[in-house]
CSV table of C-alpha atoms in Angstrom, one decimal:
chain,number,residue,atom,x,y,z
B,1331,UNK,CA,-203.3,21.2,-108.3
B,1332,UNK,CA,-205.3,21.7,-104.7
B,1333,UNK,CA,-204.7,18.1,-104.2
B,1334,UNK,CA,-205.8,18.3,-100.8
B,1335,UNK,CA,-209.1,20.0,-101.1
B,1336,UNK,CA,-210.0,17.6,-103.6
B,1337,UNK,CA,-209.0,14.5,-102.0
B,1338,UNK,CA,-211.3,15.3,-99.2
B,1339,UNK,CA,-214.2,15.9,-101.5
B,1340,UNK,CA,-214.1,12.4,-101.8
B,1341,UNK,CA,-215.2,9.8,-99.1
B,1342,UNK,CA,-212.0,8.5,-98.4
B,1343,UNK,CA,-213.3,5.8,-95.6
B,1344,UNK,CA,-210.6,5.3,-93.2
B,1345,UNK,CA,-208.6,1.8,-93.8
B,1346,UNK,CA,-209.6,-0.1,-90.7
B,1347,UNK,CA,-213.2,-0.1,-92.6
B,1348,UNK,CA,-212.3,-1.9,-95.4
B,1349,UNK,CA,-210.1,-4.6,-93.0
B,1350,UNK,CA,-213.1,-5.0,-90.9
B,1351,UNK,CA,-215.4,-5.3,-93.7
B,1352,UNK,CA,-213.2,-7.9,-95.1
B,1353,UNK,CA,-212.7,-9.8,-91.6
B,1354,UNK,CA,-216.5,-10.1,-91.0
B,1355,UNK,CA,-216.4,-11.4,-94.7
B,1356,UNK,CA,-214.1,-13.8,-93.7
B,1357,UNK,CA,-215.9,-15.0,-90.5
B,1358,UNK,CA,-218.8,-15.4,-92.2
B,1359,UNK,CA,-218.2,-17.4,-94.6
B,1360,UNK,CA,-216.1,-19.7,-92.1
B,1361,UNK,CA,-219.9,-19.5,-90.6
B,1362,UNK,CA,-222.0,-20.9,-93.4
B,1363,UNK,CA,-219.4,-24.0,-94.6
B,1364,UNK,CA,-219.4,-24.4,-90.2
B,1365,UNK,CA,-223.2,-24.4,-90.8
B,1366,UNK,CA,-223.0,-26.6,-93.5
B,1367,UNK,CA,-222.1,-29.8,-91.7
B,1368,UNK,CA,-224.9,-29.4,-89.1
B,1369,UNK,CA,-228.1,-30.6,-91.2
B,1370,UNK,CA,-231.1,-28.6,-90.0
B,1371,UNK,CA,-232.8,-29.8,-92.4
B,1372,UNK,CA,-235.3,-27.2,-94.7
B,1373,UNK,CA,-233.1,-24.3,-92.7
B,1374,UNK,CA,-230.0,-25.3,-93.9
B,1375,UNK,CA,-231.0,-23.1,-97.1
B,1376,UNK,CA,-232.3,-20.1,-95.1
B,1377,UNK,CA,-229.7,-19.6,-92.9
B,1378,UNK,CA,-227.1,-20.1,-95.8
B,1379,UNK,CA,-229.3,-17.3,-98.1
B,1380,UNK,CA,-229.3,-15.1,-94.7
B,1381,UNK,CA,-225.3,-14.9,-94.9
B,1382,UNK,CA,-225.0,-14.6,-98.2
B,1383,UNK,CA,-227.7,-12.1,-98.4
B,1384,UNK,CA,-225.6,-10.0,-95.3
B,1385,UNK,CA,-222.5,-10.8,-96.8
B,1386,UNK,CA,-223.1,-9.5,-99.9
B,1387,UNK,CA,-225.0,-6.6,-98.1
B,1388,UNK,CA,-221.4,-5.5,-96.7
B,1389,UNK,CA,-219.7,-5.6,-100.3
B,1390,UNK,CA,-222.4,-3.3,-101.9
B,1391,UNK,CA,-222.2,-0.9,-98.7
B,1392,UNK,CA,-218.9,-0.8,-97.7
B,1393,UNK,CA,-217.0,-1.9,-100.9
B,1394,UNK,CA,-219.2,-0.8,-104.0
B,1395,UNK,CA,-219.7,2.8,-101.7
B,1396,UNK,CA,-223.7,2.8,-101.9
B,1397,UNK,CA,-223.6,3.8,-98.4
B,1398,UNK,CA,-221.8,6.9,-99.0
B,1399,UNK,CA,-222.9,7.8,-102.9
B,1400,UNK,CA,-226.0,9.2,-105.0
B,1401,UNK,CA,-228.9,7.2,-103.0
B,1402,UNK,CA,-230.3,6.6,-107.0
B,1403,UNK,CA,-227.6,4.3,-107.5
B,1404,UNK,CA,-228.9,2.3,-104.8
B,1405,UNK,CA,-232.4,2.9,-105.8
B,1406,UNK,CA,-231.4,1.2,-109.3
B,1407,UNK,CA,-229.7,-1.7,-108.0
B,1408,UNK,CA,-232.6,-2.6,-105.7
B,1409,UNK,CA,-235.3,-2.6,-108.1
B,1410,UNK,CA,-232.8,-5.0,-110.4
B,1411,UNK,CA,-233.6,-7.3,-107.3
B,1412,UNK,CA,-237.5,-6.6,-107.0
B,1413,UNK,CA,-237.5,-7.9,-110.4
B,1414,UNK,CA,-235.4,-11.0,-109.6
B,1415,UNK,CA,-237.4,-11.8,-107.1
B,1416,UNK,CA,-240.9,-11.1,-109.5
B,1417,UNK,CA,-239.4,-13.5,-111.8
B,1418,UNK,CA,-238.3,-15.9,-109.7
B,1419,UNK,CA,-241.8,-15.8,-107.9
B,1420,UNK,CA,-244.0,-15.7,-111.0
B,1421,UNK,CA,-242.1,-18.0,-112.5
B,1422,UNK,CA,-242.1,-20.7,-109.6
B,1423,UNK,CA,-246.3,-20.4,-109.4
B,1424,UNK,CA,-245.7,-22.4,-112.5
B,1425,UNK,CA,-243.2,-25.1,-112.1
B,1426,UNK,CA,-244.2,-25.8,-108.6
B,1427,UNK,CA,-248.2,-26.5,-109.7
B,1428,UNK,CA,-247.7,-28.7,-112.8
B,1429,UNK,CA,-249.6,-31.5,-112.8
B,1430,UNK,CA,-252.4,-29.6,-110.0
B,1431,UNK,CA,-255.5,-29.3,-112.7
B,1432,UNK,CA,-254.1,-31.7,-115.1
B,1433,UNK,CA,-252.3,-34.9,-114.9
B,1434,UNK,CA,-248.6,-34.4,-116.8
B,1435,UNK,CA,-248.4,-36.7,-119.4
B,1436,UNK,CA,-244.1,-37.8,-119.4
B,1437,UNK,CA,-242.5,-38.6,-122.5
B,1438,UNK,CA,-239.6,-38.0,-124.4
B,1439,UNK,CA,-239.7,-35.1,-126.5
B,1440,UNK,CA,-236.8,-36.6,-128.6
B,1441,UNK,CA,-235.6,-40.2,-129.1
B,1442,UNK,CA,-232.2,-39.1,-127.0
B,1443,UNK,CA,-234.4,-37.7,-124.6
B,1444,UNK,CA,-234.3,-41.6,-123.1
B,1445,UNK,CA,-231.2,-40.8,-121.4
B,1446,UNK,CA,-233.1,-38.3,-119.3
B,1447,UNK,CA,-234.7,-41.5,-117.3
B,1448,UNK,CA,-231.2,-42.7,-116.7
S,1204,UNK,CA,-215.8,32.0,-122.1
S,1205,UNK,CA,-213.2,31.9,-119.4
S,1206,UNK,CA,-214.8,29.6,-118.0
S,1207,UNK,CA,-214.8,26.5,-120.4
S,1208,UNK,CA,-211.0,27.1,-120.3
S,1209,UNK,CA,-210.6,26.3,-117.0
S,1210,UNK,CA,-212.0,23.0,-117.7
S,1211,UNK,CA,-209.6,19.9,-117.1
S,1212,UNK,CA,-209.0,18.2,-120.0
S,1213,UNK,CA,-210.8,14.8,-118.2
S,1214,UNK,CA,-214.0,16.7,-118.2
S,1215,UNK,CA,-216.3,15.8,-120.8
S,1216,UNK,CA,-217.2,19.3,-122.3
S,1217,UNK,CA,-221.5,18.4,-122.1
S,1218,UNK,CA,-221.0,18.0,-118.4
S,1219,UNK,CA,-220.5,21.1,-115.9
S,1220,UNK,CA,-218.9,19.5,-113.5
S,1221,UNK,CA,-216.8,16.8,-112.7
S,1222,UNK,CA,-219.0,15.9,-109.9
S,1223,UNK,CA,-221.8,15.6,-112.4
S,1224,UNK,CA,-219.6,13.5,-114.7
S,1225,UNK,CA,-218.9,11.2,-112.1
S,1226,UNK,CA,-222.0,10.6,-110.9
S,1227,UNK,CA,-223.6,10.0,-114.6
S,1228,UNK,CA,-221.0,7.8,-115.2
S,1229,UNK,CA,-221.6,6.1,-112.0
S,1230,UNK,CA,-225.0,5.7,-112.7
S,1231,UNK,CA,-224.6,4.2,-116.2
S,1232,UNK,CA,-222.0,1.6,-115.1
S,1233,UNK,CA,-225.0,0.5,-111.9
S,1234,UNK,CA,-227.7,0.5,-114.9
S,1235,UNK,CA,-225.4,-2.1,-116.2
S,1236,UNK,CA,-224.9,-4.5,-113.3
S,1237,UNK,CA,-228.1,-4.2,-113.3
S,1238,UNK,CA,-228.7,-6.0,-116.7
S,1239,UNK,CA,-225.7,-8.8,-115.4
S,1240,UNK,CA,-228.1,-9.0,-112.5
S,1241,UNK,CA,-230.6,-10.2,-114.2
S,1242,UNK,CA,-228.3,-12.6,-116.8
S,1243,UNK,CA,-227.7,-14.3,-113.9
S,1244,UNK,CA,-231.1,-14.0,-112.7
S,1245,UNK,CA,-231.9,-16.3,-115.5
S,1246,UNK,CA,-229.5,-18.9,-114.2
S,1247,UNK,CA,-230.2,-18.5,-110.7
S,1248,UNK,CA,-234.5,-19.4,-111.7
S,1249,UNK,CA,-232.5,-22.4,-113.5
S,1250,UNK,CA,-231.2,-23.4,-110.3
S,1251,UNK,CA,-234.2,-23.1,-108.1
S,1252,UNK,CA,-236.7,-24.7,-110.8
S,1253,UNK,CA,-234.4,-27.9,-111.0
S,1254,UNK,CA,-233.5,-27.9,-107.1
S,1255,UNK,CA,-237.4,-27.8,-106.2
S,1256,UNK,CA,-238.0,-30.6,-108.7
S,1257,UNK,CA,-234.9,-32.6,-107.8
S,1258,UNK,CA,-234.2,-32.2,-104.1
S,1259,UNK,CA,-232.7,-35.4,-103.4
S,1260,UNK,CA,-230.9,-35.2,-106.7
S,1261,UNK,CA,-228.9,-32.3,-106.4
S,1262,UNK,CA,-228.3,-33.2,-102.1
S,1263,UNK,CA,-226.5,-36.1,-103.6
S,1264,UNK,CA,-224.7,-34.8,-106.1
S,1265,UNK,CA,-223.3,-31.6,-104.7
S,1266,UNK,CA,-221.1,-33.9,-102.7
S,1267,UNK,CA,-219.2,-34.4,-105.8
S,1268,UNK,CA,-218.1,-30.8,-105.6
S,1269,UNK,CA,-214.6,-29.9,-103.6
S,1270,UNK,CA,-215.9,-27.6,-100.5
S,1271,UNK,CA,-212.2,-26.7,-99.5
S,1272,UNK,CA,-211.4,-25.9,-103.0
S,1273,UNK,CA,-214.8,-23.7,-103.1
S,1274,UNK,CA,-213.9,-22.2,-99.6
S,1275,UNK,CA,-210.6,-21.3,-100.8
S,1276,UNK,CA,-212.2,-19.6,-104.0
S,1277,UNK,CA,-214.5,-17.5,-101.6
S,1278,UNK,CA,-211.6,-16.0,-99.6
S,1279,UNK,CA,-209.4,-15.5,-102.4
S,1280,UNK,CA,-212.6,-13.8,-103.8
S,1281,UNK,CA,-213.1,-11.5,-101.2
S,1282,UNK,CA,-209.6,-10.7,-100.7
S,1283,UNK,CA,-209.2,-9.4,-104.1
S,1284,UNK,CA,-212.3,-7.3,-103.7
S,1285,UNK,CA,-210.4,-5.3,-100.4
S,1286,UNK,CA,-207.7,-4.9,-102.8
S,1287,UNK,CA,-209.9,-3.7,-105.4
S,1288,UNK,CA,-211.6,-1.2,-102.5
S,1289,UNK,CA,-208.1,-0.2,-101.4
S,1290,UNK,CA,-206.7,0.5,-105.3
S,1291,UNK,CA,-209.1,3.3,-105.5
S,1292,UNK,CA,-208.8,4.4,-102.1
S,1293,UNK,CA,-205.0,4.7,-102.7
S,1294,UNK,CA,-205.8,6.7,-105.9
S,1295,UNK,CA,-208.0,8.9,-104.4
S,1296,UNK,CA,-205.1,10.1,-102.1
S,1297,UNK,CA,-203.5,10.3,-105.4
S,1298,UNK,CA,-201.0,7.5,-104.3
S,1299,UNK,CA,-199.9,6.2,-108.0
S,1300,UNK,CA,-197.5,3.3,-106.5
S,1301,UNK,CA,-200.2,2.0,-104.1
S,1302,UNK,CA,-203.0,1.9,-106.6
S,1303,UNK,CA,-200.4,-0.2,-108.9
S,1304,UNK,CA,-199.8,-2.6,-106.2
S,1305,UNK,CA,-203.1,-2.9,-105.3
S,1306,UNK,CA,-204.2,-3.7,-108.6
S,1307,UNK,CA,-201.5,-6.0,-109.3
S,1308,UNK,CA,-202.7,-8.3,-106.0
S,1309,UNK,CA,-206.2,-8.0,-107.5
S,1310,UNK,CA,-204.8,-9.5,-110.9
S,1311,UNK,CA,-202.8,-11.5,-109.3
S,1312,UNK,CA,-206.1,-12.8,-106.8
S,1313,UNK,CA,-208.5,-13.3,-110.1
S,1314,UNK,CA,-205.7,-15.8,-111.4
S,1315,UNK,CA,-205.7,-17.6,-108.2
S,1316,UNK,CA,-209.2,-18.0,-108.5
S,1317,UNK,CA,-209.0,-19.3,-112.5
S,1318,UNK,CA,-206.5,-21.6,-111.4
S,1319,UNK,CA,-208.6,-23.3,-108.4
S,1320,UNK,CA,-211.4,-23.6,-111.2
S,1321,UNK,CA,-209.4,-25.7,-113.7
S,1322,UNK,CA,-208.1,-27.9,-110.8
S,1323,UNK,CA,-211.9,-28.5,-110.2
S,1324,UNK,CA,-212.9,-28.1,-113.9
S,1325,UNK,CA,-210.5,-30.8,-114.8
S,1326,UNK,CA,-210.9,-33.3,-112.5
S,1327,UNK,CA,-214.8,-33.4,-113.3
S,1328,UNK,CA,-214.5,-33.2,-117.0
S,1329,UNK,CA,-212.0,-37.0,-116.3
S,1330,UNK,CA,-214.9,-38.2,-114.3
S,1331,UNK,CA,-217.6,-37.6,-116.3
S,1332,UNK,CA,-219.7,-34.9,-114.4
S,1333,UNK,CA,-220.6,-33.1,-117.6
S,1334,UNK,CA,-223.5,-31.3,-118.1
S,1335,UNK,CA,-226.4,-33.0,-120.4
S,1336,UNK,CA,-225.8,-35.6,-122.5
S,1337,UNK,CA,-222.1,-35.5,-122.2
S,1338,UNK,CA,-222.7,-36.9,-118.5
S,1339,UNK,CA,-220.9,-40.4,-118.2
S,1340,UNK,CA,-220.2,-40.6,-114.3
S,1341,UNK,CA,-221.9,-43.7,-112.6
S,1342,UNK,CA,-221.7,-42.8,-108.6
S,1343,UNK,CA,-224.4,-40.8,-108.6
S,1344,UNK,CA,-227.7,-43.3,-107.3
S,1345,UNK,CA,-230.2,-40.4,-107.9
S,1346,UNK,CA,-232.5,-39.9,-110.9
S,1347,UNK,CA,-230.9,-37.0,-113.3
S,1348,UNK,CA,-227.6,-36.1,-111.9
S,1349,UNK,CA,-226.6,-34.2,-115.5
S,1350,UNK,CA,-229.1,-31.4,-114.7
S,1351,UNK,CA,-226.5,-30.8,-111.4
S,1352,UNK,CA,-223.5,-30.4,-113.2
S,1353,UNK,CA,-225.1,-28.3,-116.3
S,1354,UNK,CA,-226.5,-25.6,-113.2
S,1355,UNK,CA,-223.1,-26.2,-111.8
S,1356,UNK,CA,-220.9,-25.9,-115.6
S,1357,UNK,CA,-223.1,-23.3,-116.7
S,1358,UNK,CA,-223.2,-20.9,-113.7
S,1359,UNK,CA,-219.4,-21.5,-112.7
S,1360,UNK,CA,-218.8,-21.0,-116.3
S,1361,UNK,CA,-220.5,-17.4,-117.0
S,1362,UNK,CA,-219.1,-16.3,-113.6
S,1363,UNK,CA,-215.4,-17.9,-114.5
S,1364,UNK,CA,-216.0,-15.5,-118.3
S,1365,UNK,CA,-216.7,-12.7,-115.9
S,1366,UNK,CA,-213.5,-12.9,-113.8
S,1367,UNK,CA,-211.6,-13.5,-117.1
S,1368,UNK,CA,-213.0,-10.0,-118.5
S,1369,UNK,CA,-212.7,-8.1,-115.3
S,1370,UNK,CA,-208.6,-9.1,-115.4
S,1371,UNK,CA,-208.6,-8.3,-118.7
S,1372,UNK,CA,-210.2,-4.4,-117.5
S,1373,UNK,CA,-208.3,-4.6,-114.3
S,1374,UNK,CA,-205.0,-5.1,-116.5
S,1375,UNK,CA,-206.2,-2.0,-118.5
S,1376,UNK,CA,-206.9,0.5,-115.8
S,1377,UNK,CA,-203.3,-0.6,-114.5
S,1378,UNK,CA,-201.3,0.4,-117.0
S,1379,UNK,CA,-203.7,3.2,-117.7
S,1380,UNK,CA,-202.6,4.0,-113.9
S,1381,UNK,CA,-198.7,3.7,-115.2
S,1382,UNK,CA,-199.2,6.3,-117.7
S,1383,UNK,CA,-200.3,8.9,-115.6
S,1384,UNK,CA,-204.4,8.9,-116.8
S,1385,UNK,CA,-205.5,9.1,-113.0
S,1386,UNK,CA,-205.6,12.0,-110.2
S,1387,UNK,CA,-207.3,12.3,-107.0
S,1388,UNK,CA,-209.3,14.4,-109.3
S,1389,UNK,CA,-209.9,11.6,-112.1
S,1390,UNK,CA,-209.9,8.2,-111.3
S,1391,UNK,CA,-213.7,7.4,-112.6
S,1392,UNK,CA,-212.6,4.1,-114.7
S,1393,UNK,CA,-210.7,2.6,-111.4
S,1394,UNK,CA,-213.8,3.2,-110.1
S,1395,UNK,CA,-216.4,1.4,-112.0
S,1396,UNK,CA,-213.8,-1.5,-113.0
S,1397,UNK,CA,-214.3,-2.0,-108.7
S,1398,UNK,CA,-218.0,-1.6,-109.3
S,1399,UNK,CA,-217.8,-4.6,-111.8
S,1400,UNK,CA,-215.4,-6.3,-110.1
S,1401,UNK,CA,-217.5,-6.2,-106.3
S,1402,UNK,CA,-220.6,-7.7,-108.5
S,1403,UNK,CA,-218.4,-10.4,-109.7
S,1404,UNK,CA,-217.8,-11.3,-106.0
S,1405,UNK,CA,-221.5,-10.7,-105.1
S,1406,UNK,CA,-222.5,-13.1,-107.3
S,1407,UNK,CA,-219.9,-15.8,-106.3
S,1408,UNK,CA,-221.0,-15.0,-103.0
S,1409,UNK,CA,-224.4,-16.8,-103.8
S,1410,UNK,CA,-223.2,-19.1,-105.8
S,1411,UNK,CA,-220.7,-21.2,-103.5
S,1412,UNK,CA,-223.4,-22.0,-100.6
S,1413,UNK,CA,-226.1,-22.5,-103.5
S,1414,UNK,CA,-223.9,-25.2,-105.2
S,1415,UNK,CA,-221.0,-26.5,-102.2
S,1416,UNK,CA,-223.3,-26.3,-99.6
S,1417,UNK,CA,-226.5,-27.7,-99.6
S,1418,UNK,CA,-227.9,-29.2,-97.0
């Protein structure tokens, strides 16, 4: 079997990749717990969601390939996130404006529902 | 017809070549983290809904969670990942030994991980930091604490199932590997058991600063 000519048909990325891709995974994560004890406040969250969102950025690039392979399959995996974020969104113009027109009127749906006032 | 005989006998016979077969493969097994994506989509509105209602609830009550045993989790996480990465970059030089090491660390990470989780599992099932109604813990000052721990039980939980499945796949390819199934030429299911496997990180990856580290 041409082993060779086959083997190079593939990306084969070098090894020092993945080991760098895996150290900046490391450092950032020592980042965001470091980050974690400061209290910005409302930014606390951002900055969190920024490394995660980089973080896992790296892993689909470097680990899962996208960076080298069929650009659809990066195509498909972004739009499962445009519609995360639709949902997320459309949902959240709901459960952040109840009560805005009309007054919520609490109560238990159920008798056990009590313990929900605990 | 002298052709079709050249065929290897990994090549699906409706495909032309193995570059094609690949890549439709690879794009099925994308169309399906695509629908985990969104499973856990659900759970991830779950969170934000209940965070944006309950600020001060869940800022209190994430304390209860163990950030070095969360921090450990992430870098045993990721470390299985590289050697996920390097199995199939070991196949692809059509290195058999390698790829069975590599996937043997991986196995060996995932367990790591499950075993971290019961620590944590078990010490807040004796406490009482259940989810709903079976919530009995009294530390916690803040209106609604259960609604914490069922976001925290629930999304844990489905992620915990999914690194249970992927060693179950991961222990599959393996000895798959043993017998010989995989070339330089072939390796597709090493491949998209990494695929799964790197989502199964990605998603942990939100999940530990969304639950150990707010605020």
């Amino acid at each position: 079997m041409e082993q060779q000519n086959t083997a190079t048909a593939h990306h084969v990325l070098p090894l020092s990749l993945y080991f760098t891709v895996a150290g900046v995974l490391f450092v950032l994560t020592g980042i965001t717990v470091a980050i974690s004890f400061v209290h910005f406040g409302e930014f606390n969250i951002i900055v969190a969601m920024l490394i995660a969102t980089v973080k896992a950025s790296l892993v689909a690039l470097y680990f899962m390939h996208l960076k080298y392979d069929n650009k659809l399959f990066m195509a498909v995996f972004l739009s499962s996130l445009i519609f995360l974020g639709l949902f997320l969104t459309l949902t959240m113009t709901d459960t952040m404006h109840r009560g805005d027109i009309d007054p919520i009127k609490e109560h238990p749906i159920k008798k056990e529902a009590v313990f929900y006032n605990k | 017809m002298e052709h079709a005989e050249k065929k290897p006998s990994y090549l699906q016979h409706h495909f032309a070549d193995m570059e094609q077969q690949t890549d439709a493969a690879k794009l099925g097994m994308w169309v399906f983290l695509v629908t985990e994506v969104l499973l856990f989509g659900g759970l991830f509105g779950f969170y934000t809904f209940y965070r944006a209602w309950y600020p001060e609830m869940f800022m209190e009550a994430h304390k209860y969670l163990d950030v070095a045993m969360g921090t450990t989790n992430t870098f045993v996480l990721i470390t299985s990942s590289l050697t996920m990465a390097l199995a199939i970059r070991a196949m692809q030089l059509g290195k058999k030994k390698q790829t069975i090491a590599y996937l043997a660390g991986t196995l060996f990470f995932a367990g790591v991980f499950l075993v971290i989780k019961y620590f944590e599992y078990s010490h807040k099932i004796e406490l009482g930091m259940l989810p709903g109604k079976l919530y009995f813990f009294d530390g916690i000052q803040a209106a609604n604490p259960h609604i914490f721990f069922s976001v925290y039980f629930t999304m844990t939980g489905l992620h915990g199932i999914h690194v249970l499945i992927g060693m179950i796949i991961i222990g599959w390819v393996m000895v798959r590997t043993m017998r010989d199934d995989f070339s330089p030429e072939y390796y597709n299911p090493i491949e998209l058991t990494g695929l799964y496997w790197h989502l199964v990180d990605l998603i942990w990856i939100f999940l530990f600063p969304l639950l150990y580290l707010i605020g």
